[in-house]
Short mmCIF file of C-alpha atoms in Angstrom, two decimals:
data_model
loop_
_atom_site.label_atom_id
_atom_site.label_comp_id
_atom_site.label_asym_id
_atom_site.label_seq_id
_atom_site.Cartn_x
_atom_site.Cartn_y
_atom_site.Cartn_z
CA UNK A 1 254.30 -21.70 222.96
CA UNK A 2 257.80 -22.53 223.33
CA UNK A 3 259.51 -25.75 221.19
CA UNK A 4 259.47 -28.26 223.27
CA UNK A 5 262.96 -29.24 221.58
CA UNK A 6 264.81 -26.58 222.71
CA UNK A 7 265.46 -24.69 226.07
CA UNK A 8 267.96 -23.21 228.16
CA UNK A 9 270.00 -25.13 230.93
CA UNK A 10 272.06 -27.99 231.11
CA UNK A 11 271.69 -30.87 229.19
CA UNK A 12 270.22 -34.10 230.19
CA UNK A 13 269.79 -36.35 227.10
CA UNK A 14 272.85 -37.05 225.26
CA UNK A 15 275.37 -39.95 223.81
CA UNK A 16 278.03 -41.37 226.03
CA UNK A 17 280.81 -40.13 223.20
CA UNK A 18 279.38 -35.71 224.57
CA UNK A 19 279.87 -37.12 227.78
CA UNK A 20 283.74 -37.91 226.94
CA UNK A 21 284.11 -35.19 224.59
CA UNK A 22 283.05 -32.57 227.71
CA UNK A 23 285.22 -29.80 227.58
CA UNK A 24 284.97 -27.64 231.38
CA UNK A 25 281.50 -27.74 232.88
CA UNK A 26 279.72 -25.11 231.93
CA UNK A 27 279.98 -27.20 227.56
CA UNK A 28 279.50 -30.53 228.98
CA UNK A 29 277.75 -32.75 227.51
CA UNK A 30 276.30 -29.83 225.53
CA UNK A 31 275.54 -31.08 221.63
CA UNK A 32 273.71 -28.35 219.15
CA UNK A 33 272.24 -32.12 218.25
CA UNK A 34 270.63 -32.70 221.51
CA UNK A 35 267.58 -30.40 222.88
CA UNK A 36 268.71 -28.60 226.58
CA UNK A 37 266.82 -29.42 228.91
CA UNK A 38 264.33 -26.38 230.86
CA UNK A 39 264.17 -24.52 233.84
CA UNK A 40 262.52 -27.47 236.24
CA UNK A 41 264.58 -30.00 234.45
CA UNK A 42 262.76 -32.42 232.44
CA UNK A 43 262.86 -32.13 228.53
CA UNK A 44 260.63 -33.87 225.97
CA UNK A 45 263.90 -36.30 225.91
CA UNK A 46 264.09 -36.88 229.30
CA UNK A 47 260.18 -37.73 230.47
CA UNK A 48 259.96 -40.47 227.87
CA UNK A 49 262.67 -41.76 228.75
CA UNK A 50 264.42 -41.91 224.85
CA UNK A 51 267.44 -42.37 225.89
CA UNK A 52 266.30 -46.19 227.20
CA UNK A 53 263.81 -46.58 224.20
CA UNK A 54 265.47 -45.74 221.88
CA UNK A 55 268.70 -47.48 222.49
CA UNK A 56 266.61 -50.89 222.68
CA UNK A 57 266.88 -52.29 219.86
CA UNK A 58 269.91 -54.92 219.83
CA UNK A 59 269.57 -56.48 216.92
CA UNK A 60 270.56 -59.96 216.90
CA UNK A 61 271.68 -60.73 213.52
CA UNK A 62 274.33 -58.30 213.77
CA UNK A 63 275.86 -59.42 216.26
CA UNK A 64 279.95 -60.75 215.93
CA UNK A 65 280.62 -58.28 213.01
CA UNK A 66 278.10 -59.41 210.57
CA UNK A 67 275.98 -57.10 209.20
CA UNK A 68 272.04 -56.65 210.17
CA UNK A 69 269.18 -57.89 208.60
CA UNK A 70 267.78 -54.59 206.86
CA UNK A 71 264.18 -55.76 208.57
CA UNK A 72 264.98 -56.79 212.04
CA UNK A 73 264.47 -53.30 213.48
CA UNK A 74 260.49 -53.63 212.04
CA UNK A 75 260.33 -56.34 214.30
CA UNK A 76 262.01 -55.58 217.05
CA UNK A 77 260.31 -52.66 216.79
CA UNK A 78 256.77 -53.37 216.11
CA UNK A 79 256.74 -55.96 218.80
CA UNK A 80 257.88 -53.57 221.37
CA UNK A 81 255.41 -51.17 220.45
CA UNK A 82 253.07 -54.70 221.71
CA UNK A 83 254.75 -54.84 224.91
CA UNK A 84 254.10 -50.56 225.57
CA UNK A 85 250.61 -51.31 224.63
CA UNK A 86 250.00 -54.42 226.63
CA UNK A 87 251.25 -52.45 229.21
CA UNK A 88 247.93 -49.10 228.88
CA UNK A 89 245.56 -52.28 227.88
CA UNK A 90 246.13 -54.07 231.29
CA UNK A 91 246.38 -50.17 232.65
CA UNK A 92 243.33 -49.75 231.61
CA UNK A 93 240.97 -53.21 232.52
CA UNK A 94 243.18 -52.40 236.16
CA UNK A 95 241.05 -49.80 237.11
CA UNK A 96 237.98 -50.56 235.50
CA UNK A 97 238.24 -53.98 237.84
CA UNK A 98 239.26 -51.29 240.72
CA UNK A 99 235.82 -49.45 239.69
CA UNK A 100 233.49 -52.56 239.54
CA UNK A 101 235.93 -54.23 243.14
CA UNK A 102 233.76 -51.37 245.17
CA UNK A 103 231.09 -51.93 246.80
CA UNK A 104 228.76 -50.24 245.16
CA UNK A 105 229.25 -49.52 241.43
CA UNK A 106 228.47 -45.54 241.02
CA UNK A 107 226.63 -44.47 237.91
CA UNK A 108 228.76 -41.98 237.89
CA UNK A 109 232.11 -44.54 237.54
CA UNK A 110 229.48 -45.71 234.99
CA UNK A 111 230.46 -43.86 231.59
CA UNK A 112 234.39 -44.22 233.30
CA UNK A 113 234.10 -47.49 232.17
CA UNK A 114 232.77 -47.47 229.46
CA UNK A 115 235.52 -44.88 227.86
CA UNK A 116 238.27 -47.08 229.55
CA UNK A 117 236.97 -50.15 227.68
CA UNK A 118 236.26 -48.23 224.49
CA UNK A 119 240.17 -46.74 224.44
CA UNK A 120 241.35 -51.18 225.14
CA UNK A 121 239.01 -51.06 221.86
CA UNK A 122 240.89 -48.68 220.31
CA UNK A 123 244.61 -49.97 220.99
CA UNK A 124 243.48 -53.84 219.95
CA UNK A 125 241.95 -51.95 217.23
CA UNK A 126 245.92 -50.40 216.48
CA UNK A 127 247.74 -53.88 217.93
CA UNK A 128 246.02 -55.46 214.62
CA UNK A 129 246.83 -52.19 212.25
CA UNK A 130 250.62 -53.12 213.02
CA UNK A 131 250.22 -56.44 211.80
CA UNK A 132 249.95 -54.33 208.37
CA UNK A 133 253.32 -52.69 208.72
CA UNK A 134 255.02 -55.69 209.84
CA UNK A 135 253.66 -57.82 206.58
CA UNK A 136 255.48 -55.09 204.57
CA UNK A 137 258.69 -57.30 205.36
CA UNK A 138 258.66 -60.50 203.28
CA UNK A 139 259.00 -64.49 204.70
CA UNK A 140 262.26 -64.23 202.75
CA UNK A 141 263.08 -60.71 204.41
CA UNK A 142 262.45 -63.19 207.99
CA UNK A 143 263.74 -65.95 207.09
CA UNK A 144 267.25 -63.34 207.19
CA UNK A 145 266.98 -63.19 210.90
CA UNK A 146 264.80 -65.55 212.06
CA UNK A 147 267.62 -68.41 212.99
CA UNK A 148 268.73 -65.03 215.76
CA UNK A 149 265.41 -64.86 217.57
CA UNK A 150 266.11 -68.81 219.28
CA UNK A 151 263.76 -70.48 222.26
CA UNK A 152 262.39 -65.94 222.10
CA UNK A 153 258.33 -66.78 221.31
CA UNK A 154 255.19 -64.51 221.23
CA UNK A 155 254.32 -67.07 223.71
CA UNK A 156 256.20 -65.62 225.86
CA UNK A 157 254.69 -62.55 226.37
CA UNK A 158 254.08 -62.08 230.20
CA UNK A 159 251.84 -59.29 229.90
CA UNK A 160 249.39 -61.01 226.95
CA UNK A 161 248.98 -64.22 229.37
CA UNK A 162 248.09 -61.54 233.03
CA UNK A 163 245.87 -60.05 230.12
CA UNK A 164 243.99 -62.65 229.08
CA UNK A 165 243.61 -64.09 232.62
CA UNK A 166 242.87 -60.02 234.26
CA UNK A 167 239.92 -60.62 231.62
CA UNK A 168 238.69 -63.89 232.12
CA UNK A 169 239.91 -66.15 229.70
CA UNK A 170 239.06 -70.49 230.65
CA UNK A 171 241.55 -71.92 232.31
CA UNK A 172 240.32 -74.97 231.94
CA UNK A 173 239.91 -74.52 227.64
CA UNK A 174 243.21 -72.94 227.19
CA UNK A 175 244.74 -75.05 224.37
CA UNK A 176 248.68 -76.35 225.74
CA UNK A 177 251.27 -74.60 224.57
CA UNK A 178 253.39 -76.45 223.15
CA UNK A 179 252.74 -80.36 225.13
CA UNK A 180 252.56 -77.91 228.59
CA UNK A 181 251.33 -75.26 230.78
CA UNK A 182 251.33 -71.92 229.42
CA UNK A 183 253.01 -71.10 232.58
CA UNK A 184 255.80 -73.45 232.26
CA UNK A 185 256.74 -70.30 229.90
CA UNK A 186 257.52 -67.79 232.12
CA UNK A 187 260.58 -67.56 235.37
CA UNK A 188 259.44 -68.12 238.85
CA UNK A 189 258.80 -64.92 239.26
CA UNK A 190 256.21 -64.34 237.00
CA UNK A 191 254.73 -67.71 237.19
CA UNK A 192 254.05 -66.98 241.49
CA UNK A 193 252.29 -63.32 239.36
CA UNK A 194 250.36 -64.52 237.49
CA UNK A 195 248.90 -67.57 239.80
CA UNK A 196 248.03 -64.65 241.82
CA UNK A 197 246.20 -62.95 239.02
CA UNK A 198 243.87 -66.28 238.63
CA UNK A 199 243.23 -65.80 242.49
CA UNK A 200 242.12 -62.23 241.90
CA UNK A 201 238.46 -61.49 240.05
CA UNK A 202 238.77 -61.29 236.65
CA UNK A 203 236.32 -58.22 234.23
CA UNK A 204 234.55 -61.53 233.41
CA UNK A 205 234.11 -61.99 237.70
CA UNK A 206 233.47 -58.81 238.05
CA UNK A 207 230.89 -58.38 235.68
CA UNK A 208 228.57 -61.09 236.11
CA UNK A 209 228.06 -60.34 239.47
CA UNK A 210 226.97 -56.64 238.53
CA UNK A 211 224.17 -58.55 236.15
CA UNK A 212 223.02 -60.78 238.55
CA UNK A 213 222.46 -57.04 240.82
CA UNK A 214 220.08 -55.67 237.49
CA UNK A 215 216.77 -54.92 239.26
CA UNK A 216 213.36 -56.85 238.44
CA UNK A 217 214.58 -59.86 238.30
CA UNK A 218 213.86 -60.15 242.08
CA UNK A 219 210.46 -62.33 242.49
CA UNK A 220 209.09 -59.48 245.07
CA UNK A 221 210.36 -56.53 241.75
CA UNK A 222 209.22 -56.59 238.56
CA UNK A 223 209.70 -59.99 238.56
CA UNK A 224 211.08 -59.98 234.68
CA UNK A 225 211.83 -63.44 234.21
CA UNK A 226 208.57 -64.73 234.86
CA UNK A 227 206.93 -62.97 232.98
CA UNK A 228 209.09 -63.07 229.74
CA UNK A 229 208.81 -66.78 230.19
CA UNK A 230 204.67 -66.28 230.26
CA UNK A 231 205.58 -64.25 227.11
CA UNK A 232 207.87 -66.33 224.95
CA UNK A 233 205.46 -69.52 225.49
CA UNK A 234 202.35 -67.12 224.22
CA UNK A 235 204.66 -66.70 221.47
CA UNK A 236 205.30 -70.12 220.75
CA UNK A 237 202.11 -71.43 220.96
CA UNK A 238 201.02 -68.69 218.49
CA UNK A 239 203.33 -69.62 215.87
CA UNK A 240 202.81 -73.63 217.04
CA UNK A 241 198.84 -72.58 215.72
CA UNK A 242 200.24 -70.79 212.15
CA UNK A 243 201.94 -74.01 211.48
CA UNK A 244 198.71 -75.97 211.42
CA UNK A 245 196.77 -73.41 209.64
CA UNK A 246 198.91 -73.70 207.34
CA UNK A 247 197.11 -75.61 203.99
CA UNK A 248 200.44 -75.22 202.02
CA UNK A 249 202.75 -79.10 202.42
CA UNK A 250 205.95 -77.42 202.16
CA UNK A 251 205.61 -73.51 203.68
CA UNK A 252 204.26 -76.13 206.96
CA UNK A 253 207.34 -77.93 206.74
CA UNK A 254 209.10 -75.20 206.92
CA UNK A 255 207.25 -73.09 209.72
CA UNK A 256 207.15 -76.76 211.18
CA UNK A 257 211.30 -76.92 210.98
CA UNK A 258 211.51 -72.92 212.57
CA UNK A 259 208.68 -73.59 215.65
CA UNK A 260 210.90 -76.56 216.33
CA UNK A 261 214.33 -74.50 216.45
CA UNK A 262 212.59 -71.41 218.91
CA UNK A 263 211.27 -74.02 221.81
CA UNK A 264 214.47 -75.35 221.68
CA UNK A 265 216.18 -72.67 222.20
CA UNK A 266 213.95 -71.42 224.27
CA UNK A 267 213.34 -73.96 226.62
CA UNK A 268 217.49 -74.68 226.76
CA UNK A 269 217.40 -71.32 228.45
CA UNK A 270 214.54 -71.55 230.44
CA UNK A 271 216.47 -74.43 231.64
CA UNK A 272 217.54 -73.53 235.64
CA UNK A 273 219.60 -77.40 235.38
CA UNK A 274 220.62 -77.80 231.78
CA UNK A 275 222.21 -73.70 231.74
CA UNK A 276 224.21 -75.50 234.79
CA UNK A 277 225.33 -78.18 233.32
CA UNK A 278 226.75 -75.96 230.17
CA UNK A 279 228.30 -73.73 233.16
CA UNK A 280 230.12 -76.93 234.60
CA UNK A 281 231.69 -77.47 231.27
CA UNK A 282 232.41 -73.71 230.33
CA UNK A 283 230.16 -73.63 227.74
CA UNK A 284 228.02 -70.45 229.31
CA UNK A 285 230.23 -67.85 231.13
CA UNK A 286 227.66 -65.57 233.08
CA UNK A 287 225.42 -67.30 236.08
CA UNK A 288 221.98 -68.30 235.94
CA UNK A 289 220.45 -65.29 237.24
CA UNK A 290 223.11 -62.82 234.62
CA UNK A 291 221.94 -64.02 232.00
CA UNK A 292 218.36 -63.07 232.77
CA UNK A 293 219.90 -59.27 233.58
CA UNK A 294 221.90 -59.06 230.43
CA UNK A 295 218.43 -59.97 228.78
CA UNK A 296 216.23 -57.56 230.79
CA UNK A 297 218.97 -54.68 230.60
CA UNK A 298 218.87 -55.37 226.01
CA UNK A 299 215.46 -55.27 225.79
CA UNK A 300 214.36 -52.32 228.46
CA UNK A 301 217.97 -50.16 227.16
CA UNK A 302 215.41 -47.13 225.89
CA UNK A 303 214.76 -47.02 229.83
CA UNK A 304 216.97 -44.27 231.13
CA UNK A 305 219.21 -46.06 233.47
CA UNK A 306 219.74 -48.61 230.88
CA UNK A 307 221.25 -46.53 228.50
CA UNK A 308 224.64 -46.63 230.27
CA UNK A 309 224.01 -50.63 231.55
CA UNK A 310 223.50 -51.34 227.44
CA UNK A 311 226.88 -49.04 225.58
CA UNK A 312 228.22 -51.15 228.48
CA UNK A 313 227.30 -55.63 227.92
CA UNK A 314 228.10 -53.55 223.87
CA UNK A 315 231.44 -52.59 225.29
CA UNK A 316 232.60 -55.77 226.34
CA UNK A 317 231.60 -57.70 223.22
CA UNK A 318 233.71 -54.59 221.03
CA UNK A 319 236.52 -56.13 223.37
CA UNK A 320 236.12 -59.83 222.88
CA UNK A 321 235.71 -59.09 219.10
CA UNK A 322 238.35 -57.02 218.75
CA UNK A 323 240.59 -59.90 220.66
CA UNK A 324 239.47 -62.43 218.52
CA UNK A 325 240.49 -59.93 215.84
CA UNK A 326 243.87 -59.53 217.14
CA UNK A 327 244.17 -62.76 217.39
CA UNK A 328 244.01 -64.16 213.50
CA UNK A 329 245.35 -61.35 212.55
CA UNK A 330 248.19 -62.56 214.39
CA UNK A 331 247.82 -66.28 213.18
CA UNK A 332 247.80 -64.59 209.87
CA UNK A 333 250.71 -63.00 209.60
CA UNK A 334 252.42 -66.63 211.29
CA UNK A 335 251.22 -68.45 208.35
CA UNK A 336 252.38 -65.94 205.91
CA UNK A 337 255.52 -66.02 207.52
CA UNK A 338 256.21 -69.49 208.71
CA UNK A 339 253.78 -71.72 206.84
CA UNK A 340 253.65 -75.11 209.21
CA UNK A 341 257.22 -74.52 210.18
CA UNK A 342 257.25 -75.00 213.70
CA UNK A 343 257.15 -71.77 215.79
CA UNK A 344 260.56 -69.98 217.48
CA UNK A 345 259.76 -71.01 220.88
CA UNK A 346 259.45 -74.94 219.34
CA UNK A 347 255.57 -74.84 219.31
CA UNK A 348 253.73 -75.94 216.46
CA UNK A 349 253.36 -72.13 215.42
CA UNK A 350 251.10 -71.43 213.14
CA UNK A 351 248.69 -74.51 214.33
CA UNK A 352 248.53 -73.34 217.67
CA UNK A 353 247.43 -69.69 217.10
CA UNK A 354 244.15 -71.00 214.59
CA UNK A 355 243.38 -73.40 217.91
CA UNK A 356 243.08 -70.06 219.96
CA UNK A 357 240.83 -68.41 217.61
CA UNK A 358 237.77 -70.21 218.97
CA UNK A 359 234.64 -69.91 220.79
CA UNK A 360 237.35 -71.01 223.94
CA UNK A 361 239.46 -67.90 224.15
CA UNK A 362 235.88 -65.56 223.86
CA UNK A 363 235.12 -64.43 227.33
CA UNK A 364 231.95 -62.89 227.01
CA UNK A 365 230.86 -65.47 224.97
CA UNK A 366 227.24 -65.23 226.30
CA UNK A 367 226.09 -61.23 225.13
CA UNK A 368 227.67 -62.43 222.05
CA UNK A 369 225.02 -65.17 222.07
CA UNK A 370 222.56 -63.00 222.99
CA UNK A 371 220.73 -62.25 220.10
CA UNK A 372 219.83 -65.70 219.76
CA UNK A 373 216.86 -64.94 223.08
CA UNK A 374 215.38 -61.82 221.83
CA UNK A 375 212.07 -62.01 220.77
CA UNK A 376 209.55 -58.92 218.90
CA UNK A 377 209.59 -55.91 220.50
CA UNK A 378 205.70 -56.16 220.72
CA UNK A 379 207.03 -59.68 223.08
CA UNK A 380 207.95 -57.67 225.33
CA UNK A 381 206.90 -57.84 229.50
CA UNK A 382 205.50 -54.05 229.41
CA UNK A 383 206.67 -52.16 232.23
CA UNK A 384 204.55 -52.14 235.44
CA UNK A 385 204.14 -48.28 236.17
CA UNK A 386 206.17 -48.43 238.92
CA UNK A 387 208.92 -50.16 237.72
CA UNK A 388 209.39 -47.33 234.50
CA UNK A 389 209.26 -44.27 236.60
CA UNK A 390 211.70 -46.63 238.98
CA UNK A 391 214.19 -46.38 235.35
CA UNK A 392 213.23 -43.51 234.53
CA UNK A 393 215.27 -41.80 237.65
CA UNK A 394 218.04 -39.90 236.30
CA UNK A 395 220.10 -39.13 239.90
CA UNK A 396 221.71 -42.46 241.32
CA UNK A 397 221.51 -40.62 244.58
CA UNK A 398 217.93 -41.17 245.96
CA UNK A 399 217.02 -38.68 249.70
CA UNK A 400 216.46 -40.84 252.15
CA UNK A 401 212.76 -38.38 252.46
CA UNK A 402 212.09 -39.98 248.25
CA UNK A 403 208.66 -41.59 247.87
CA UNK A 404 211.25 -43.74 246.14
CA UNK A 405 213.71 -44.38 249.08
CA UNK A 406 211.97 -48.18 250.08
CA UNK A 407 212.61 -49.34 247.21
CA UNK A 408 216.40 -48.99 246.65
CA UNK A 409 218.08 -52.22 245.61
CA UNK A 410 221.36 -52.75 246.42
CA UNK A 411 224.81 -52.72 245.88
CA UNK A 412 223.43 -51.70 241.79
CA UNK A 413 224.24 -48.26 240.73
CA UNK A 414 225.01 -45.60 242.97
CA UNK A 415 224.39 -48.18 246.09
CA UNK A 416 221.38 -47.89 244.86
CA UNK A 417 218.53 -48.26 242.16
CA UNK A 418 215.07 -48.73 242.97
CA UNK A 419 213.19 -52.15 243.17
CA UNK A 420 209.41 -52.34 242.55
CA UNK A 421 207.03 -54.17 242.97
CA UNK A 422 205.37 -56.61 241.09
CA UNK A 423 201.80 -55.47 241.58
CA UNK A 424 200.75 -53.00 238.94
CA UNK A 425 199.74 -49.32 239.23
#
């Protein structure tokens, strides 16, 4: 394989000095220190536009004839890398939103969604690791050029704010930025784009709708929620009986506390009005039906049709966790570098960032809390024979002459997922 740096032809990537010293048409700009494009005119340098990227690190500390601070280039490159990765994350999230926005989510696209979410997670891990590189700079090194940053601040990252909106950070739960709405930090054009993004479905909204269409929730099909209530009620009754039968007072008290905790959790789960109240106060993210769908997928994840949906839920939790880790690593870095000083943008710096590491900034909070409502395997309502057969069908495209064709539950995967009768066979 030919070396990507060298081939025959004319030079596209060259310094201004080389252009100036060009002697004739045949040798114009040619310099042995630079690669020459191939026959198609594309080289490694021109394809990546390295003339723009490698000349984009202009140090402020080196202006007006001063000696530049050594670590300012590290600071600039790290943040430029963040912005490039944010661009890629937005590219992935937007493509996932496009898939989920379609009238039907085809099963063949489920793996694509999971794959792209996992890519975003890998990028976030890398971004967090970049703070380790930035950490090789000491606070004193940072102080050498910090005053040159003026009002520039990471709070002004348009792409990161757009990413928060695209994923579904709740607007009402945002912490005020320097006692102002975060949009006041952006230009009119940027603000217009951010507001437009707020008017469009976020990843959270699209996942919410998708979960609400989980097969087996409807009363005329499997009616999972009613069966789950019956099972939980029986479990609580047995726990209550065990408390009353316990002869040891100390153990009985402990069992009683455990029973009350379980009873409270499940009473709240099954109370739709209570759930909707939490939803209005933004203490829940999913609608009542979407919560049911998430639980059903978690319980029956071993069924073939729920394999990919369960992996998708796992990926969404990982996405949330690594977003929070990125925030926490950023917060720790800022505290290490500036302590309790004001941030470069005039914000409260560390204190502001610390406030963004709470549950209010978690997008898929309900998924992260889902384990609160898990029950032992023998308490999971058994699937009816027809439901089990329906969930075992691998092919999302069911022929019209199939015995399952009349049981399609439109709008889930492949425009259909079998819905089943509540009656047992």
